[in-house]
CSV table of C-alpha atoms and ligand atoms in Angstrom, one decimal:
chain,number,residue,atom,x,y,z
A,1,ALA,CA,-39.5,6.8,-78.3
A,2,VAL,CA,-40.2,10.4,-79.4
A,3,LEU,CA,-43.9,10.0,-78.6
A,4,VAL,CA,-43.1,8.6,-75.1
A,5,LEU,CA,-40.7,11.6,-74.5
A,6,VAL,CA,-43.4,14.1,-75.6
A,7,ILE,CA,-46.0,12.4,-73.3
A,8,ILE,CA,-43.5,12.5,-70.4
A,9,VAL,CA,-42.6,16.2,-71.0
A,10,VAL,CA,-46.3,17.2,-71.2
A,11,ALA,CA,-47.2,15.2,-68.1
A,12,VAL,CA,-44.4,16.8,-66.1
A,13,ALA,CA,-44.7,20.3,-67.6
A,14,VAL,CA,-48.4,20.8,-67.0
A,15,PRO,CA,-48.5,20.3,-63.2
A,16,LEU,CA,-45.2,22.2,-63.1
A,17,SER,CA,-46.8,25.2,-64.7
A,18,LEU,CA,-49.6,25.0,-62.2
A,19,ARG,CA,-47.2,24.8,-59.4
A,20,THR,CA,-45.2,27.8,-60.5
A,21,PHE,CA,-48.3,29.8,-61.2
A,22,LYS,CA,-49.7,29.1,-57.8
A,23,ARG,CA,-46.3,29.7,-56.2
A,24,GLY,CA,-46.0,33.0,-58.0
A,25,PHE,CA,-49.5,34.0,-56.9
A,26,ILE,CA,-48.8,33.2,-53.3
A,27,GLN,CA,-45.4,34.9,-53.4
A,28,ARG,CA,-46.8,38.1,-54.9
A,29,CYS,CA,-49.6,38.0,-52.3
A,30,GLU,CA,-47.1,37.6,-49.4
A,31,ASP,CA,-44.9,40.3,-50.9
A,32,PHE,CA,-47.8,42.7,-51.1
A,33,LYS,CA,-48.7,42.0,-47.4
A,34,ASP,CA,-45.0,42.6,-46.4
A,35,LYS,CA,-44.8,45.9,-48.3
A,36,LYS,CA,-48.1,47.2,-46.9
A,37,GLY,CA,-47.3,46.0,-43.3
A,38,LEU,CA,-50.3,43.6,-43.5
A,39,ILE,CA,-48.4,40.5,-42.2
A,40,ARG,CA,-50.8,40.0,-39.3
A,41,SER,CA,-53.9,40.9,-41.3
A,42,LYS,CA,-56.8,38.7,-42.0
A,43,TYR,CA,-55.6,38.1,-45.5
A,44,ASP,CA,-54.6,34.5,-45.9
A,45,CYS,CA,-52.9,34.1,-49.3
A,46,GLU,CA,-53.6,30.3,-49.5
A,47,LYS,CA,-57.3,31.0,-48.9
A,48,ILE,CA,-57.3,33.8,-51.5
A,49,TRP,CA,-55.7,31.4,-54.0
A,50,GLY,CA,-58.5,28.9,-53.2
A,51,LEU,CA,-61.2,31.4,-53.9
A,52,PHE,CA,-59.4,32.6,-57.1
A,53,GLU,CA,-59.0,29.1,-58.4
A,54,GLU,CA,-62.7,28.2,-57.8
A,55,ALA,CA,-63.8,30.9,-60.2
A,56,TYR,CA,-62.4,29.2,-63.4
A,57,VAL,CA,-61.1,25.6,-62.8
A,58,GLY,CA,-63.1,23.0,-64.6
A,59,ARG,CA,-64.8,25.6,-66.9
A,60,ASP,CA,-64.6,26.1,-70.6
A,61,PRO,CA,-61.9,28.8,-70.9
A,62,CYS,CA,-64.3,31.0,-72.8
A,63,LYS,CA,-67.2,30.6,-70.4
A,64,VAL,CA,-66.2,32.1,-67.1
A,65,PRO,CA,-68.8,34.6,-66.0
A,66,VAL,CA,-67.8,37.8,-64.1
A,67,GLU,CA,-70.0,36.5,-61.2
A,68,ALA,CA,-67.6,33.6,-60.7
A,69,PHE,CA,-65.1,36.1,-59.2
A,70,LYS,CA,-67.6,37.5,-56.7
A,71,PRO,CA,-66.5,35.3,-53.7
A,72,LEU,CA,-62.9,36.3,-54.3
A,73,LEU,CA,-63.7,40.0,-54.7
A,74,ASN,CA,-65.9,39.9,-51.6
A,75,ALA,CA,-63.1,38.3,-49.6
A,76,VAL,CA,-60.6,41.0,-50.6
A,77,PRO,CA,-62.7,44.1,-50.8
A,78,PHE,CA,-61.4,47.4,-52.0
A,79,LYS,CA,-61.3,50.0,-49.3
A,80,ARG,CA,-63.0,53.3,-49.9
A,81,LYS,CA,-60.2,55.8,-50.2
A,82,CYS,CA,-61.6,59.2,-51.2
A,83,ASN,CA,-59.7,61.4,-53.6
A,84,GLN,CA,-57.1,58.7,-54.3
A,85,THR,CA,-58.6,56.6,-57.1
A,86,MET,CA,-56.4,56.7,-60.2
A,87,LEU,CA,-57.9,55.2,-63.4
A,88,TRP,CA,-56.3,54.9,-66.8
A,89,SER,CA,-56.9,53.8,-70.4
A,90,LYS,CA,-54.1,53.1,-72.8
A,91,THR,CA,-51.6,54.7,-70.4
A,92,LYS,CA,-50.9,51.8,-68.2
A,93,ALA,CA,-47.1,51.9,-67.9
A,94,LEU,CA,-46.9,55.7,-67.3
A,95,VAL,CA,-49.7,55.6,-64.7
A,96,HIS,CA,-48.0,52.9,-62.7
A,97,ASP,CA,-44.6,54.6,-62.8
A,98,PHE,CA,-46.4,57.6,-61.5
A,99,THR,CA,-48.4,56.0,-58.6
A,100,LYS,CA,-45.2,54.1,-57.5
A,101,LYS,CA,-43.8,57.6,-56.6
A,102,ARG,CA,-47.0,59.3,-55.7
A,103,LYS,CA,-48.5,57.2,-53.0
A,104,CYS,CA,-51.5,59.4,-52.6
A,105,PHE,CA,-52.9,57.9,-55.8
A,106,GLU,CA,-53.9,54.3,-56.1
A,107,THR,CA,-54.6,52.2,-59.2
A,108,LEU,CA,-56.2,48.8,-59.2
A,109,GLU,CA,-52.7,47.3,-59.6
A,110,ASP,CA,-51.6,49.0,-56.4
A,111,THR,CA,-54.1,46.8,-54.5
A,112,LEU,CA,-53.6,43.2,-53.4
A,113,LEU,CA,-55.5,41.4,-56.2
A,114,GLY,CA,-54.4,43.8,-58.9
A,115,SER,CA,-50.8,43.5,-58.0
A,116,VAL,CA,-51.0,39.7,-57.8
A,117,LEU,CA,-52.7,39.3,-61.2
A,118,ASP,CA,-51.3,42.1,-63.3
A,119,GLU,CA,-49.7,40.8,-66.5
A,120,MET,CA,-50.8,37.3,-65.8
A,121,ASN,CA,-52.6,34.9,-68.2
A,122,TRP,CA,-54.3,31.8,-67.0
A,123,CYS,CA,-57.3,29.5,-67.6
A,124,GLY,CA,-59.0,26.3,-66.7
A,125,LYS,CA,-60.3,23.5,-68.8
A,126,GLU,CA,-63.5,21.4,-68.7
A,127,GLY,CA,-63.0,18.1,-66.9
A,128,SER,CA,-59.8,19.2,-65.3
A,129,ASN,CA,-59.1,20.8,-61.9
A,130,GLU,CA,-55.8,22.4,-63.0
A,131,THR,CA,-54.7,25.9,-63.9
A,132,PHE,CA,-53.1,26.4,-67.3
A,133,THR,CA,-50.9,29.2,-68.3
A,134,THR,CA,-50.4,28.1,-71.9
A,135,GLY,CA,-53.1,27.4,-74.6
A,136,CYS,CA,-55.4,29.9,-73.0
A,137,PRO,CA,-57.6,32.3,-75.0
A,138,GLU,CA,-55.8,35.5,-76.2
A,139,ARG,CA,-57.2,38.9,-75.1
A,140,ASN,CA,-59.6,39.2,-78.1
A,141,ASP,CA,-60.6,35.6,-78.5
A,142,CYS,CA,-63.6,35.7,-76.2
A,143,GLU,CA,-65.5,38.1,-74.0
A,144,THR,CA,-65.7,35.9,-71.0
A,145,SER,CA,-62.3,34.4,-70.6
A,146,ALA,CA,-61.1,34.0,-67.0
A,147,VAL,CA,-58.7,36.9,-67.5
A,148,ARG,CA,-61.2,39.3,-69.0
A,149,SER,CA,-63.9,38.4,-66.5
A,150,PHE,CA,-61.5,38.9,-63.6
A,151,TRP,CA,-60.5,42.4,-64.8
A,152,ASN,CA,-64.1,43.3,-65.5
A,153,GLY,CA,-65.3,42.2,-62.1
A,154,ALA,CA,-62.3,43.8,-60.3
A,155,SER,CA,-62.6,47.1,-62.2
A,156,ALA,CA,-66.3,47.2,-61.3
A,157,ALA,CA,-65.6,46.7,-57.6
A,158,PHE,CA,-62.7,49.2,-57.7
A,159,ALA,CA,-65.0,51.8,-59.4
A,160,ASP,CA,-67.7,51.2,-56.8
A,161,ALA,CA,-65.1,52.0,-54.1
A,162,ALA,CA,-64.1,55.3,-55.7
A,163,CYS,CA,-65.2,58.5,-54.0
A,164,GLY,CA,-64.6,62.2,-53.9
A,165,ASP,CA,-62.3,63.4,-56.7
A,166,VAL,CA,-61.4,60.7,-59.1
A,167,THR,CA,-58.5,61.0,-61.6
A,168,VAL,CA,-58.0,59.3,-64.9
A,169,MET,CA,-55.0,59.4,-67.2
A,170,LEU,CA,-56.1,59.1,-70.9
A,171,ALA,CA,-53.8,58.9,-73.9
A,172,GLY,CA,-53.6,62.1,-75.9
A,173,SER,CA,-51.7,60.3,-78.6
A,174,VAL,CA,-54.8,58.4,-79.9
A,175,ALA,CA,-57.8,59.6,-81.9
A,176,THR,CA,-60.3,58.6,-79.2
A,177,PRO,CA,-58.9,58.9,-75.7
A,178,PHE,CA,-62.3,58.0,-74.4
A,179,TYR,CA,-62.8,54.7,-76.3
A,180,ASP,CA,-66.4,53.4,-75.9
A,181,LYS,CA,-65.3,49.7,-75.7
A,182,SER,CA,-62.7,50.2,-73.0
A,183,VAL,CA,-63.1,49.0,-69.5
A,184,PHE,CA,-62.9,52.6,-68.3
A,185,ALA,CA,-65.9,53.6,-70.5
A,186,THR,CA,-68.0,50.5,-70.2
A,187,ILE,CA,-67.4,49.4,-66.6
A,188,GLU,CA,-65.9,52.2,-64.5
A,189,VAL,CA,-67.6,55.5,-65.7
A,190,PRO,CA,-71.2,54.0,-65.4
A,191,ARG,CA,-70.5,53.3,-61.7
A,192,PHE,CA,-69.8,56.9,-60.7
A,193,TYR,CA,-72.6,58.6,-59.0
A,194,SER,CA,-72.9,62.0,-57.3
A,195,PRO,CA,-72.5,62.8,-54.5
A,196,ARG,CA,-70.2,59.8,-53.7
A,197,VAL,CA,-68.1,60.9,-56.6
A,198,ARG,CA,-67.6,64.7,-56.6
A,199,SER,CA,-65.4,65.2,-59.7
A,200,LEU,CA,-63.7,63.4,-62.6
A,201,ASN,CA,-60.4,64.9,-63.5
A,202,VAL,CA,-59.0,63.8,-66.9
A,203,VAL,CA,-55.3,64.2,-67.4
A,204,LEU,CA,-54.8,64.0,-71.1
A,205,VAL,CA,-51.3,62.8,-71.6
A,206,THR,CA,-49.7,64.1,-74.7
A,207,GLN,CA,-46.5,63.3,-76.6
A,208,LYS,CA,-44.5,65.6,-78.9
A,209,ASN,CA,-46.7,65.2,-81.9
A,210,SER,CA,-50.0,64.5,-80.2
A,211,VAL,CA,-52.9,66.3,-81.9
A,212,THR,CA,-55.6,65.4,-79.4
A,213,SER,CA,-56.9,68.2,-77.1
A,214,CYS,CA,-59.5,68.4,-74.3
A,215,GLU,CA,-62.0,69.5,-77.1
A,216,ASN,CA,-61.8,65.9,-78.6
A,217,GLU,CA,-65.2,64.6,-79.5
A,218,SER,CA,-64.8,61.4,-77.5
A,219,LEU,CA,-64.2,63.5,-74.3
A,220,LYS,CA,-67.6,65.3,-75.0
A,221,ASP,CA,-69.1,61.8,-74.9
A,222,LEU,CA,-67.5,61.2,-71.6
A,223,GLN,CA,-69.0,64.4,-70.2
A,224,ARG,CA,-72.4,63.4,-71.5
A,225,LYS,CA,-72.1,59.9,-69.9
A,226,LEU,CA,-71.2,61.3,-66.5
A,227,ASP,CA,-73.9,61.3,-63.9
A,228,GLY,CA,-75.2,64.9,-63.4
A,229,GLY,CA,-73.7,66.6,-60.4
A,230,ILE,CA,-70.2,65.2,-61.0
A,231,LYS,CA,-67.8,68.0,-61.9
A,232,TYR,CA,-65.7,67.4,-64.9
A,233,ASN,CA,-62.2,68.8,-65.6
A,234,CYS,CA,-59.7,68.1,-68.3
A,235,THR,CA,-56.0,69.1,-68.3
A,236,LYS,CA,-53.6,68.5,-71.1
A,237,MET,CA,-50.2,67.3,-69.7
A,238,PRO,CA,-47.0,66.5,-71.7
A,239,GLU,CA,-45.7,63.0,-70.9
A,240,ASP,CA,-42.2,64.5,-70.3
A,241,LYS,CA,-43.6,66.7,-67.5
A,242,ILE,CA,-45.1,63.7,-65.8
A,243,TYR,CA,-41.8,61.9,-66.0
A,244,ASP,CA,-40.1,65.0,-64.5
A,245,TRP,CA,-42.5,64.7,-61.5
A,246,ILE,CA,-41.7,61.0,-61.2
A,247,SER,CA,-38.0,61.6,-61.1
A,248,ASP,CA,-38.3,64.5,-58.7
A,249,PRO,CA,-41.3,63.9,-56.5
A,250,GLU,CA,-40.6,67.0,-54.5
A,251,ASP,CA,-41.5,69.1,-57.5
A,252,CYS,CA,-44.9,67.4,-57.9
A,253,VAL,CA,-48.6,68.1,-57.7
A,254,PRO,CA,-49.7,68.5,-54.1
A,255,CYS,CA,-51.1,65.4,-52.5
B,1,LIG,N1,-58.3,47.8,-65.4
B,1,LIG,C1,-58.7,47.1,-66.6
B,1,LIG,N2,-57.9,46.2,-67.3
B,1,LIG,C2,-56.7,45.9,-66.7
B,1,LIG,C3,-56.3,46.3,-65.5
B,1,LIG,C4,-57.1,47.3,-64.8
B,1,LIG,O1,-56.7,47.8,-63.7
B,1,LIG,N3,-55.1,45.8,-65.2
B,1,LIG,C5,-54.8,45.0,-66.3
B,1,LIG,N4,-53.6,44.4,-66.4
B,1,LIG,N5,-55.8,45.0,-67.2
B,1,LIG,P1,-56.7,49.3,-71.7
B,1,LIG,P2,-59.1,49.9,-70.3
B,1,LIG,C6,-55.7,44.4,-68.5
B,1,LIG,O2,-57.4,49.1,-73.0
B,1,LIG,O3,-59.8,48.9,-71.1
B,1,LIG,C7,-59.1,48.9,-65.0
B,1,LIG,C8,-57.0,43.7,-69.0
B,1,LIG,O4,-56.6,42.5,-69.7
B,1,LIG,O5,-55.5,50.2,-71.8
B,1,LIG,O6,-59.8,51.3,-70.3
B,1,LIG,C9,-58.3,50.1,-64.4
B,1,LIG,O7,-58.9,50.5,-63.2
B,1,LIG,C10,-57.6,44.7,-69.9
B,1,LIG,O8,-58.3,44.1,-71.0
B,1,LIG,O9,-57.6,50.1,-70.7
B,1,LIG,C11,-58.4,51.2,-65.5
B,1,LIG,O10,-58.9,52.4,-65.0
B,1,LIG,C12,-56.5,45.6,-70.4
B,1,LIG,O11,-55.4,45.4,-69.5
B,1,LIG,C13,-59.2,50.6,-66.6
B,1,LIG,O12,-59.8,49.4,-66.1
B,1,LIG,C14,-57.0,47.1,-70.4
B,1,LIG,O13,-56.2,48.0,-71.1
B,1,LIG,C15,-58.4,50.3,-67.8
B,1,LIG,O14,-59.0,49.5,-68.8
């Protein structure tokens, strides 16, 4: 009887998790359109879901190439918004609190696909046309999981759309704010070319006991990796001060 019960629970729970994942995806997509006044736009959330799903269903969860997300990324392209691109590495929560108030900056999570898939975990399985949200690879289990390949592909397209002055918030509380294995270092920085990108402005976010400064060795690596012609700036900024700006947007950096 226990076995039968387990089988019933699994049989019901799996399609249920797909239904709720898909429903959540469509809901967040519609919410994004509402918020941005895109209701009558060409973006059809059901169609976007279809292209998304096609990238990973039926595949080994560790063998989803970045290219599989191309049709999705082509259907929902990132607009070129000069001087507004905001990147981050190990400062995710703070940066998103910031861009929620400072609309002149936009992170990948402030775009349709980024906002729909932020914090989500999903995968497919060989021989199945379903989406799973449990039993999927963890972040460090494999390089080409659906989740990692999606963020790698989306980050590349987002960086390709950057132009003018680009801002990045890096963590001053870690030894290597410019970490050579990060998405920012491996995928975004190599896509910046002069004159499309005029400058890269590093905001090094410090906490009370942070020891890192703009003289940090890893930041020298960053300067060396930047295409010649792109201006580089680094400003140290206490986290408290950024939170002050967030709570009092009047008293904020001009934008
Ligand atoms: N970017 C990358 N990864 C993202 C992401 C995003 O916008 N959004 C989410 N949720 N993730 P990190 P990083 C997930 O080490 O590697 C873009 C992915 O699972 O703090 O330098 C964004 O434009 C991913 O593995 O930062 C930003 O500029 C981790 O969060 C960089 O890339 C990445 O967390 C940040 O990537």
